[in-house]
mmCIF file of C-alpha atoms in Angstrom:
data_model
loop_
_atom_site.group_PDB
_atom_site.id
_atom_site.type_symbol
_atom_site.label_atom_id
_atom_site.label_comp_id
_atom_site.label_asym_id
_atom_site.label_seq_id
_atom_site.Cartn_x
_atom_site.Cartn_y
_atom_site.Cartn_z
ATOM 1 C CA MET A 1 42.807 -17.453 5.130
ATOM 2 C CA ASN A 2 42.700 -16.390 1.480
ATOM 3 C CA SER A 3 39.299 -14.703 0.870
ATOM 4 C CA THR A 4 38.974 -16.206 -2.616
ATOM 5 C CA LEU A 5 39.460 -19.697 -1.258
ATOM 6 C CA SER A 6 36.975 -18.976 1.509
ATOM 7 C CA ARG A 7 34.284 -17.963 -0.957
ATOM 8 C CA ARG A 8 35.049 -20.988 -3.131
ATOM 9 C CA ASP A 9 34.804 -23.321 -0.153
ATOM 10 C CA PHE A 10 31.539 -21.681 0.870
ATOM 11 C CA VAL A 11 30.048 -22.170 -2.580
ATOM 12 C CA LYS A 12 31.243 -25.786 -2.696
ATOM 13 C CA THR A 13 29.766 -26.483 0.746
ATOM 14 C CA SER A 14 26.511 -24.781 -0.217
ATOM 15 C CA ILE A 15 26.178 -26.870 -3.376
ATOM 16 C CA VAL A 16 26.831 -30.082 -1.456
ATOM 17 C CA ALA A 17 24.166 -29.078 1.087
ATOM 18 C CA ALA A 18 21.725 -28.140 -1.638
ATOM 19 C CA THR A 19 22.259 -31.464 -3.409
ATOM 20 C CA ALA A 20 21.610 -33.319 -0.169
ATOM 21 C CA LEU A 21 18.314 -31.478 0.082
ATOM 22 C CA GLY A 22 17.366 -32.495 -3.435
ATOM 23 C CA VAL A 23 18.035 -29.082 -5.015
ATOM 24 C CA LYS A 24 19.726 -29.257 -8.428
ATOM 25 C CA PRO A 25 23.153 -27.570 -8.207
ATOM 26 C CA SER A 26 22.636 -25.805 -11.550
ATOM 27 C CA LEU A 27 19.487 -24.171 -10.241
ATOM 28 C CA TRP A 28 21.152 -23.334 -6.921
ATOM 29 C CA ALA A 29 23.925 -21.530 -8.779
ATOM 30 C CA GLN A 30 21.384 -19.466 -10.688
ATOM 31 C CA GLY A 31 19.675 -18.366 -7.488
ATOM 32 C CA ALA A 32 16.509 -20.153 -8.546
ATOM 33 C CA SER A 33 13.340 -19.871 -6.509
ATOM 34 C CA HIS A 34 11.627 -22.850 -4.935
ATOM 35 C CA PRO A 35 7.908 -22.053 -4.945
ATOM 36 C CA ARG A 36 5.112 -23.597 -2.965
ATOM 37 C CA ILE A 37 1.736 -24.630 -4.366
ATOM 38 C CA SER A 38 -1.480 -22.729 -3.669
ATOM 39 C CA VAL A 39 -4.986 -22.842 -5.098
ATOM 40 C CA GLN A 40 -7.104 -19.980 -6.352
ATOM 41 C CA LEU A 41 -10.336 -20.485 -4.435
ATOM 42 C CA TYR A 42 -12.380 -19.366 -7.439
ATOM 43 C CA SER A 43 -11.719 -22.944 -8.589
ATOM 44 C CA VAL A 44 -14.149 -24.181 -5.937
ATOM 45 C CA ARG A 45 -16.266 -21.046 -5.570
ATOM 46 C CA ASP A 46 -19.600 -22.843 -5.126
ATOM 47 C CA ASP A 47 -18.159 -24.917 -2.294
ATOM 48 C CA CYS A 48 -16.766 -21.741 -0.715
ATOM 49 C CA ALA A 49 -20.126 -20.008 -0.934
ATOM 50 C CA LYS A 50 -21.877 -22.992 0.624
ATOM 51 C CA ASP A 51 -19.483 -23.626 3.537
ATOM 52 C CA PHE A 52 -16.252 -21.653 3.460
ATOM 53 C CA ASP A 53 -14.660 -23.395 6.438
ATOM 54 C CA ALA A 54 -15.366 -26.823 4.964
ATOM 55 C CA ALA A 55 -13.964 -25.782 1.588
ATOM 56 C CA LEU A 56 -10.768 -24.497 3.196
ATOM 57 C CA ALA A 57 -10.423 -27.729 5.154
ATOM 58 C CA GLN A 58 -10.863 -29.778 1.994
ATOM 59 C CA VAL A 59 -8.171 -27.975 -0.023
ATOM 60 C CA ALA A 60 -5.832 -28.191 2.970
ATOM 61 C CA LYS A 61 -6.427 -31.934 3.101
ATOM 62 C CA MET A 62 -5.573 -32.190 -0.614
ATOM 63 C CA GLY A 63 -2.103 -30.923 0.180
ATOM 64 C CA PHE A 64 -2.110 -27.274 -0.885
ATOM 65 C CA ALA A 65 0.281 -25.120 1.136
ATOM 66 C CA GLY A 66 -1.650 -21.907 0.511
ATOM 67 C CA VAL A 67 -4.781 -20.320 -0.885
ATOM 68 C CA GLU A 68 -5.401 -17.296 -3.063
ATOM 69 C CA PHE A 69 -8.667 -15.587 -2.250
ATOM 70 C CA ALA A 70 -11.452 -14.457 -4.551
ATOM 71 C CA GLY A 71 -13.626 -12.950 -1.831
ATOM 72 C CA TYR A 72 -13.846 -13.687 1.885
ATOM 73 C CA HIS A 73 -17.397 -15.005 2.262
ATOM 74 C CA THR A 74 -18.221 -15.381 5.978
ATOM 75 C CA TYR A 75 -14.919 -13.715 6.927
ATOM 76 C CA ALA A 76 -15.509 -10.391 5.176
ATOM 77 C CA GLY A 77 -13.944 -7.747 7.451
ATOM 78 C CA LYS A 78 -12.702 -10.461 9.830
ATOM 79 C CA ALA A 79 -9.007 -10.799 9.034
ATOM 80 C CA LYS A 80 -7.981 -12.009 12.519
ATOM 81 C CA GLU A 81 -10.602 -14.736 12.536
ATOM 82 C CA LEU A 82 -9.687 -15.873 9.021
ATOM 83 C CA ARG A 83 -5.993 -15.899 9.917
ATOM 84 C CA GLN A 84 -6.813 -18.075 12.913
ATOM 85 C CA LYS A 85 -8.683 -20.522 10.674
ATOM 86 C CA LEU A 86 -5.801 -20.647 8.178
ATOM 87 C CA ASP A 87 -3.300 -21.240 10.978
ATOM 88 C CA GLU A 88 -5.504 -24.030 12.308
ATOM 89 C CA LEU A 89 -5.491 -25.685 8.859
ATOM 90 C CA LYS A 90 -1.772 -24.976 8.297
ATOM 91 C CA LEU A 91 -2.590 -22.873 5.241
ATOM 92 C CA VAL A 92 -0.946 -19.623 4.161
ATOM 93 C CA ALA A 93 -2.711 -16.682 2.539
ATOM 94 C CA ALA A 94 -0.637 -16.841 -0.652
ATOM 95 C CA GLY A 95 -2.455 -13.975 -2.340
ATOM 96 C CA THR A 96 -5.767 -12.352 -3.065
ATOM 97 C CA HIS A 97 -7.763 -10.968 -5.969
ATOM 98 C CA LEU A 98 -9.359 -7.551 -5.522
ATOM 99 C CA GLY A 99 -10.399 -4.521 -7.540
ATOM 100 C CA THR A 100 -8.191 -1.578 -8.459
ATOM 101 C CA GLY A 101 -10.414 0.583 -6.253
ATOM 102 C CA SER A 102 -8.783 -1.133 -3.268
ATOM 103 C CA PHE A 103 -5.610 0.822 -4.110
ATOM 104 C CA ARG A 104 -7.192 4.266 -4.294
ATOM 105 C CA GLY A 105 -7.689 6.872 -1.577
ATOM 106 C CA ASP A 106 -8.569 5.710 1.919
ATOM 107 C CA GLU A 107 -9.284 2.215 0.619
ATOM 108 C CA LEU A 108 -5.565 1.507 0.306
ATOM 109 C CA LYS A 109 -5.029 1.928 4.049
ATOM 110 C CA ARG A 110 -7.927 -0.425 4.806
ATOM 111 C CA THR A 111 -6.658 -2.914 2.227
ATOM 112 C CA ILE A 112 -3.194 -2.904 3.766
ATOM 113 C CA GLU A 113 -4.448 -3.293 7.327
ATOM 114 C CA PHE A 114 -6.710 -6.225 6.467
ATOM 115 C CA HIS A 115 -4.067 -8.128 4.494
ATOM 116 C CA GLN A 116 -1.297 -7.487 6.996
ATOM 117 C CA LEU A 117 -3.451 -9.145 9.645
ATOM 118 C CA LEU A 118 -4.153 -11.977 7.218
ATOM 119 C CA GLY A 119 -0.468 -12.407 6.410
ATOM 120 C CA CYS A 120 -1.155 -11.920 2.703
ATOM 121 C CA LYS A 121 1.456 -9.996 0.715
ATOM 122 C CA PHE A 122 0.356 -10.397 -2.919
ATOM 123 C CA LEU A 123 -2.575 -8.119 -3.823
ATOM 124 C CA ILE A 124 -3.583 -8.888 -7.404
ATOM 125 C CA VAL A 125 -6.145 -7.224 -9.677
ATOM 126 C CA PRO A 126 -7.784 -9.856 -11.918
ATOM 127 C CA GLY A 127 -8.990 -7.396 -14.540
ATOM 128 C CA ASP A 128 -9.585 -3.706 -15.222
ATOM 129 C CA LYS A 129 -11.178 -2.304 -18.370
ATOM 130 C CA ASP A 130 -8.639 0.548 -18.386
ATOM 131 C CA PHE A 131 -5.836 -1.945 -19.015
ATOM 132 C CA THR A 132 -6.731 -2.181 -22.712
ATOM 133 C CA ASN A 133 -7.920 1.411 -23.111
ATOM 134 C CA PRO A 134 -5.268 3.357 -25.090
ATOM 135 C CA GLU A 135 -6.236 6.619 -23.362
ATOM 136 C CA LYS A 136 -6.290 5.213 -19.832
ATOM 137 C CA SER A 137 -3.767 2.378 -19.761
ATOM 138 C CA LYS A 138 -0.819 4.580 -18.785
ATOM 139 C CA ALA A 139 -2.708 6.148 -15.881
ATOM 140 C CA LEU A 140 -3.603 2.653 -14.677
ATOM 141 C CA ALA A 141 0.068 1.688 -14.765
ATOM 142 C CA ASP A 142 0.863 4.798 -12.722
ATOM 143 C CA THR A 143 -1.678 3.679 -10.097
ATOM 144 C CA PHE A 144 0.139 0.360 -9.771
ATOM 145 C CA ASN A 145 3.526 2.094 -9.508
ATOM 146 C CA GLN A 146 2.280 4.375 -6.757
ATOM 147 C CA THR A 147 0.697 1.470 -4.882
ATOM 148 C CA ALA A 148 3.836 -0.663 -5.216
ATOM 149 C CA ALA A 149 5.911 2.158 -3.724
ATOM 150 C CA VAL A 150 3.632 2.268 -0.655
ATOM 151 C CA LEU A 151 3.590 -1.514 -0.280
ATOM 152 C CA LYS A 152 7.290 -2.216 -0.762
ATOM 153 C CA PRO A 153 8.482 -1.053 2.694
ATOM 154 C CA LEU A 154 5.807 -3.322 4.166
ATOM 155 C CA GLY A 155 7.045 -6.368 2.268
ATOM 156 C CA MET A 156 3.869 -6.440 0.151
ATOM 157 C CA PHE A 157 3.209 -6.332 -3.586
ATOM 158 C CA CYS A 158 0.470 -5.352 -5.995
ATOM 159 C CA GLY A 159 0.064 -6.921 -9.405
ATOM 160 C CA TYR A 160 -2.165 -7.631 -12.379
ATOM 161 C CA HIS A 161 -3.630 -10.889 -13.737
ATOM 162 C CA ASN A 162 -4.214 -11.417 -17.448
ATOM 163 C CA HIS A 163 -6.922 -12.963 -19.554
ATOM 164 C CA LYS A 164 -6.757 -13.043 -23.370
ATOM 165 C CA SER A 165 -7.642 -9.402 -24.041
ATOM 166 C CA GLU A 166 -4.420 -8.111 -22.466
ATOM 167 C CA PHE A 167 -2.555 -9.480 -25.471
ATOM 168 C CA LYS A 168 -4.355 -7.214 -27.926
ATOM 169 C CA LYS A 169 -2.032 -4.655 -29.481
ATOM 170 C CA ASP A 170 -1.788 -0.904 -29.124
ATOM 171 C CA GLY A 171 0.428 -0.065 -32.068
ATOM 172 C CA ASP A 172 3.155 -2.666 -32.371
ATOM 173 C CA LYS A 173 3.089 -3.806 -28.715
ATOM 174 C CA THR A 174 0.604 -5.757 -26.667
ATOM 175 C CA PHE A 175 -1.081 -4.053 -23.745
ATOM 176 C CA TRP A 176 0.630 -6.647 -21.519
ATOM 177 C CA ASP A 177 4.076 -5.600 -22.721
ATOM 178 C CA LEU A 178 3.184 -1.918 -22.412
ATOM 179 C CA PHE A 179 2.035 -2.435 -18.824
ATOM 180 C CA ALA A 180 5.247 -4.298 -18.031
ATOM 181 C CA GLU A 181 7.342 -1.487 -19.515
ATOM 182 C CA ARG A 182 5.389 1.252 -17.752
ATOM 183 C CA THR A 183 5.534 -0.343 -14.308
ATOM 184 C CA SER A 184 8.435 -0.881 -11.959
ATOM 185 C CA LYS A 185 9.919 -4.295 -11.292
ATOM 186 C CA ASP A 186 8.055 -4.201 -7.962
ATOM 187 C CA VAL A 187 4.703 -4.609 -9.769
ATOM 188 C CA VAL A 188 3.913 -8.307 -10.110
ATOM 189 C CA LEU A 189 2.932 -9.703 -13.494
ATOM 190 C CA GLN A 190 0.586 -12.497 -12.469
ATOM 191 C CA GLN A 191 0.610 -14.406 -15.693
ATOM 192 C CA ASP A 192 -2.342 -16.748 -16.107
ATOM 193 C CA CYS A 193 -0.424 -19.216 -18.226
ATOM 194 C CA GLY A 194 -3.561 -20.959 -19.441
ATOM 195 C CA TRP A 195 -5.004 -17.741 -20.858
ATOM 196 C CA THR A 196 -1.621 -16.907 -22.373
ATOM 197 C CA ALA A 197 -1.578 -20.229 -24.210
ATOM 198 C CA ALA A 198 -5.186 -19.737 -25.291
ATOM 199 C CA ALA A 199 -4.144 -16.386 -26.792
ATOM 200 C CA GLY A 200 -1.580 -18.209 -28.929
ATOM 201 C CA LEU A 201 1.507 -17.128 -26.961
ATOM 202 C CA ASN A 202 4.201 -19.046 -25.129
ATOM 203 C CA PRO A 203 3.814 -18.601 -21.361
ATOM 204 C CA ALA A 204 7.343 -19.802 -20.577
ATOM 205 C CA GLU A 205 8.792 -17.214 -22.953
ATOM 206 C CA LEU A 206 6.801 -14.455 -21.255
ATOM 207 C CA VAL A 207 8.117 -15.504 -17.838
ATOM 208 C CA ARG A 208 11.650 -15.227 -19.180
ATOM 209 C CA ARG A 209 10.961 -11.885 -20.855
ATOM 210 C CA TYR A 210 10.331 -10.255 -17.474
ATOM 211 C CA PRO A 211 12.730 -11.833 -14.943
ATOM 212 C CA GLY A 212 11.722 -11.695 -11.307
ATOM 213 C CA ARG A 213 8.181 -10.504 -11.950
ATOM 214 C CA THR A 214 6.277 -13.803 -12.074
ATOM 215 C CA LYS A 215 6.027 -14.155 -8.312
ATOM 216 C CA ILE A 216 2.622 -15.847 -8.129
ATOM 217 C CA PRO A 217 1.542 -17.182 -11.558
ATOM 218 C CA HIS A 218 -1.618 -19.096 -12.321
ATOM 219 C CA PHE A 219 -1.322 -22.605 -13.698
ATOM 220 C CA LYS A 220 -4.719 -23.044 -15.332
ATOM 221 C CA PRO A 221 -5.235 -26.310 -17.264
ATOM 222 C CA THR A 222 -6.230 -25.291 -20.797
ATOM 223 C CA VAL A 223 -7.058 -27.092 -24.011
ATOM 224 C CA VAL A 224 -6.038 -24.904 -26.946
ATOM 225 C CA ASN A 225 -8.178 -24.951 -30.103
ATOM 226 C CA ASN A 226 -10.025 -28.091 -29.001
ATOM 227 C CA GLU A 227 -6.863 -30.145 -29.379
ATOM 228 C CA PRO A 228 -7.881 -33.808 -29.825
ATOM 229 C CA GLY A 229 -7.238 -36.139 -26.924
ATOM 230 C CA LYS A 230 -6.722 -33.335 -24.420
ATOM 231 C CA LYS A 231 -8.750 -32.323 -21.383
ATOM 232 C CA PRO A 232 -8.487 -29.407 -18.932
ATOM 233 C CA ILE A 233 -6.712 -31.328 -16.193
ATOM 234 C CA LEU A 234 -3.118 -30.281 -15.549
ATOM 235 C CA GLY A 235 -0.814 -32.718 -17.309
ATOM 236 C CA GLN A 236 -3.576 -33.793 -19.682
ATOM 237 C CA ASP A 237 -4.045 -30.402 -21.349
ATOM 238 C CA SER A 238 -2.242 -28.417 -24.078
ATOM 239 C CA VAL A 239 0.203 -26.349 -22.018
ATOM 240 C CA ASP A 240 3.878 -27.317 -21.713
ATOM 241 C CA TRP A 241 3.906 -27.013 -17.934
ATOM 242 C CA VAL A 242 7.397 -28.486 -17.604
ATOM 243 C CA ALA A 243 8.805 -25.542 -19.575
ATOM 244 C CA VAL A 244 6.691 -23.021 -17.673
ATOM 245 C CA LEU A 245 7.695 -24.411 -14.285
ATOM 246 C CA ALA A 246 11.371 -24.380 -15.288
ATOM 247 C CA ALA A 247 11.102 -20.720 -16.319
ATOM 248 C CA CYS A 248 9.346 -19.844 -13.064
ATOM 249 C CA ARG A 249 12.010 -21.546 -10.992
ATOM 250 C CA GLU A 250 14.994 -20.284 -12.951
ATOM 251 C CA VAL A 251 14.130 -16.635 -13.629
ATOM 252 C CA GLY A 252 10.585 -15.872 -12.516
ATOM 253 C CA GLY A 253 11.293 -15.123 -8.877
ATOM 254 C CA THR A 254 8.269 -17.329 -8.267
ATOM 255 C CA GLU A 255 7.188 -17.799 -4.662
ATOM 256 C CA TRP A 256 3.840 -19.474 -5.290
ATOM 257 C CA VAL A 257 2.499 -21.537 -8.158
ATOM 258 C CA THR A 258 -1.244 -21.055 -7.963
ATOM 259 C CA LEU A 259 -3.447 -23.721 -9.486
ATOM 260 C CA GLU A 260 -6.724 -22.476 -10.932
ATOM 261 C CA GLN A 261 -9.349 -24.903 -12.205
ATOM 262 C CA GLU A 262 -12.108 -23.293 -14.257
ATOM 263 C CA ILE A 263 -13.471 -26.180 -16.339
ATOM 264 C CA TYR A 264 -14.654 -29.470 -14.865
ATOM 265 C CA PRO A 265 -14.600 -32.338 -17.387
ATOM 266 C CA ASP A 266 -16.144 -35.810 -17.295
ATOM 267 C CA GLY A 267 -18.966 -34.736 -14.989
ATOM 268 C CA LYS A 268 -16.585 -34.437 -12.046
ATOM 269 C CA SER A 269 -17.032 -31.848 -9.306
ATOM 270 C CA PRO A 270 -14.818 -28.765 -8.976
ATOM 271 C CA MET A 271 -13.145 -30.299 -5.933
ATOM 272 C CA GLU A 272 -12.458 -33.551 -7.791
ATOM 273 C CA CYS A 273 -11.009 -31.768 -10.820
ATOM 274 C CA THR A 274 -8.883 -29.500 -8.643
ATOM 275 C CA GLU A 275 -7.446 -32.518 -6.855
ATOM 276 C CA LEU A 276 -6.713 -34.244 -10.182
ATOM 277 C CA SER A 277 -4.879 -31.172 -11.454
ATOM 278 C CA LEU A 278 -2.904 -30.940 -8.218
ATOM 279 C CA ALA A 279 -1.840 -34.551 -8.735
ATOM 280 C CA GLY A 280 -0.794 -33.688 -12.291
ATOM 281 C CA LEU A 281 1.248 -30.742 -11.055
ATOM 282 C CA LYS A 282 2.984 -32.818 -8.404
ATOM 283 C CA LYS A 283 4.064 -35.315 -11.061
ATOM 284 C CA ILE A 284 6.247 -32.659 -12.678
ATOM 285 C CA TRP A 285 7.187 -30.881 -9.467
#
C-alpha cells in the first residue's frame, strides 16, 4: 500500500475518532492537550488544617480530578499513607508547592522519593526572593535547570509560580521573561493567570509566548482594579478565561488546570466559593 495514502487514511480515521469523542478536529490536528481540573488546597487551607481527610473528601465530592498541595498536614513524611487516601478518594496528586531548598543538596533526594511515592510529578516553587534580585536571579535559574535535568529521566518537573512582583523589570525585560529565557523548556512556568491579569498583562498571551511550558497553570478568579459588577468567582471576574483556556489547550502543553480561590465574597465559606468557581470553570470547559 502507498505509504502516503496510509498516513492520510490514518489521520482521517484519527480525526473521525476524535470527533466522536467530542474533541474538535482543529485542536486534534494541532496536537492540543486535554487537561484535567485540580484544586490548589491553599484555597481551603483552614479546612485542611482542621481535618485534612474531610477536606480532601469534600473537594473530591465537588468533582475535582486532582489536588495540588500546599503542605501535607497530618501526612507530613507519610507519602504512602497519603497516596492510599488519594486512591481511596479517586484523586490524583496533580502537583505540590514547596520551597527552593527542597531542590538543594540532600533535600532533593528526599523530595524526589516522597513525591514519587505520592505519584506527584510537578514540583512548583510558589515564590523566592532571589527571583527578582538582579544579582541572584541567574543563579536561581541555574538551580532550576540543574533540578530539571535530574527530574526529567524520572518523568518529573520543577517549576516556578508567579505573583505580581515577577513582572517587575530588570532593564528592558521582566524578571518572568528573564527566568523563562534562562531556563530550559523542561522548567515549568506555572503562570498564576489571576496575578498576571492583576499586574496588567494578558495571561493568554504569556501562555502563547512560551509554548509547552504552561503545564499546570493556576486559574485564580480576580477582579482587576475593582471593576464594577465583578466578583472573584470564576466566570464572574475580570479575566478572559475562555482565551486563557484556549491558549492552554492549543499551545500550553497543559496537563492540569489548577483552580485557586483566595478571596471569598458574599460571606460564603472557602469551600462554597471554590465550588462556585469550579462550576464557572466547567461552564467554559
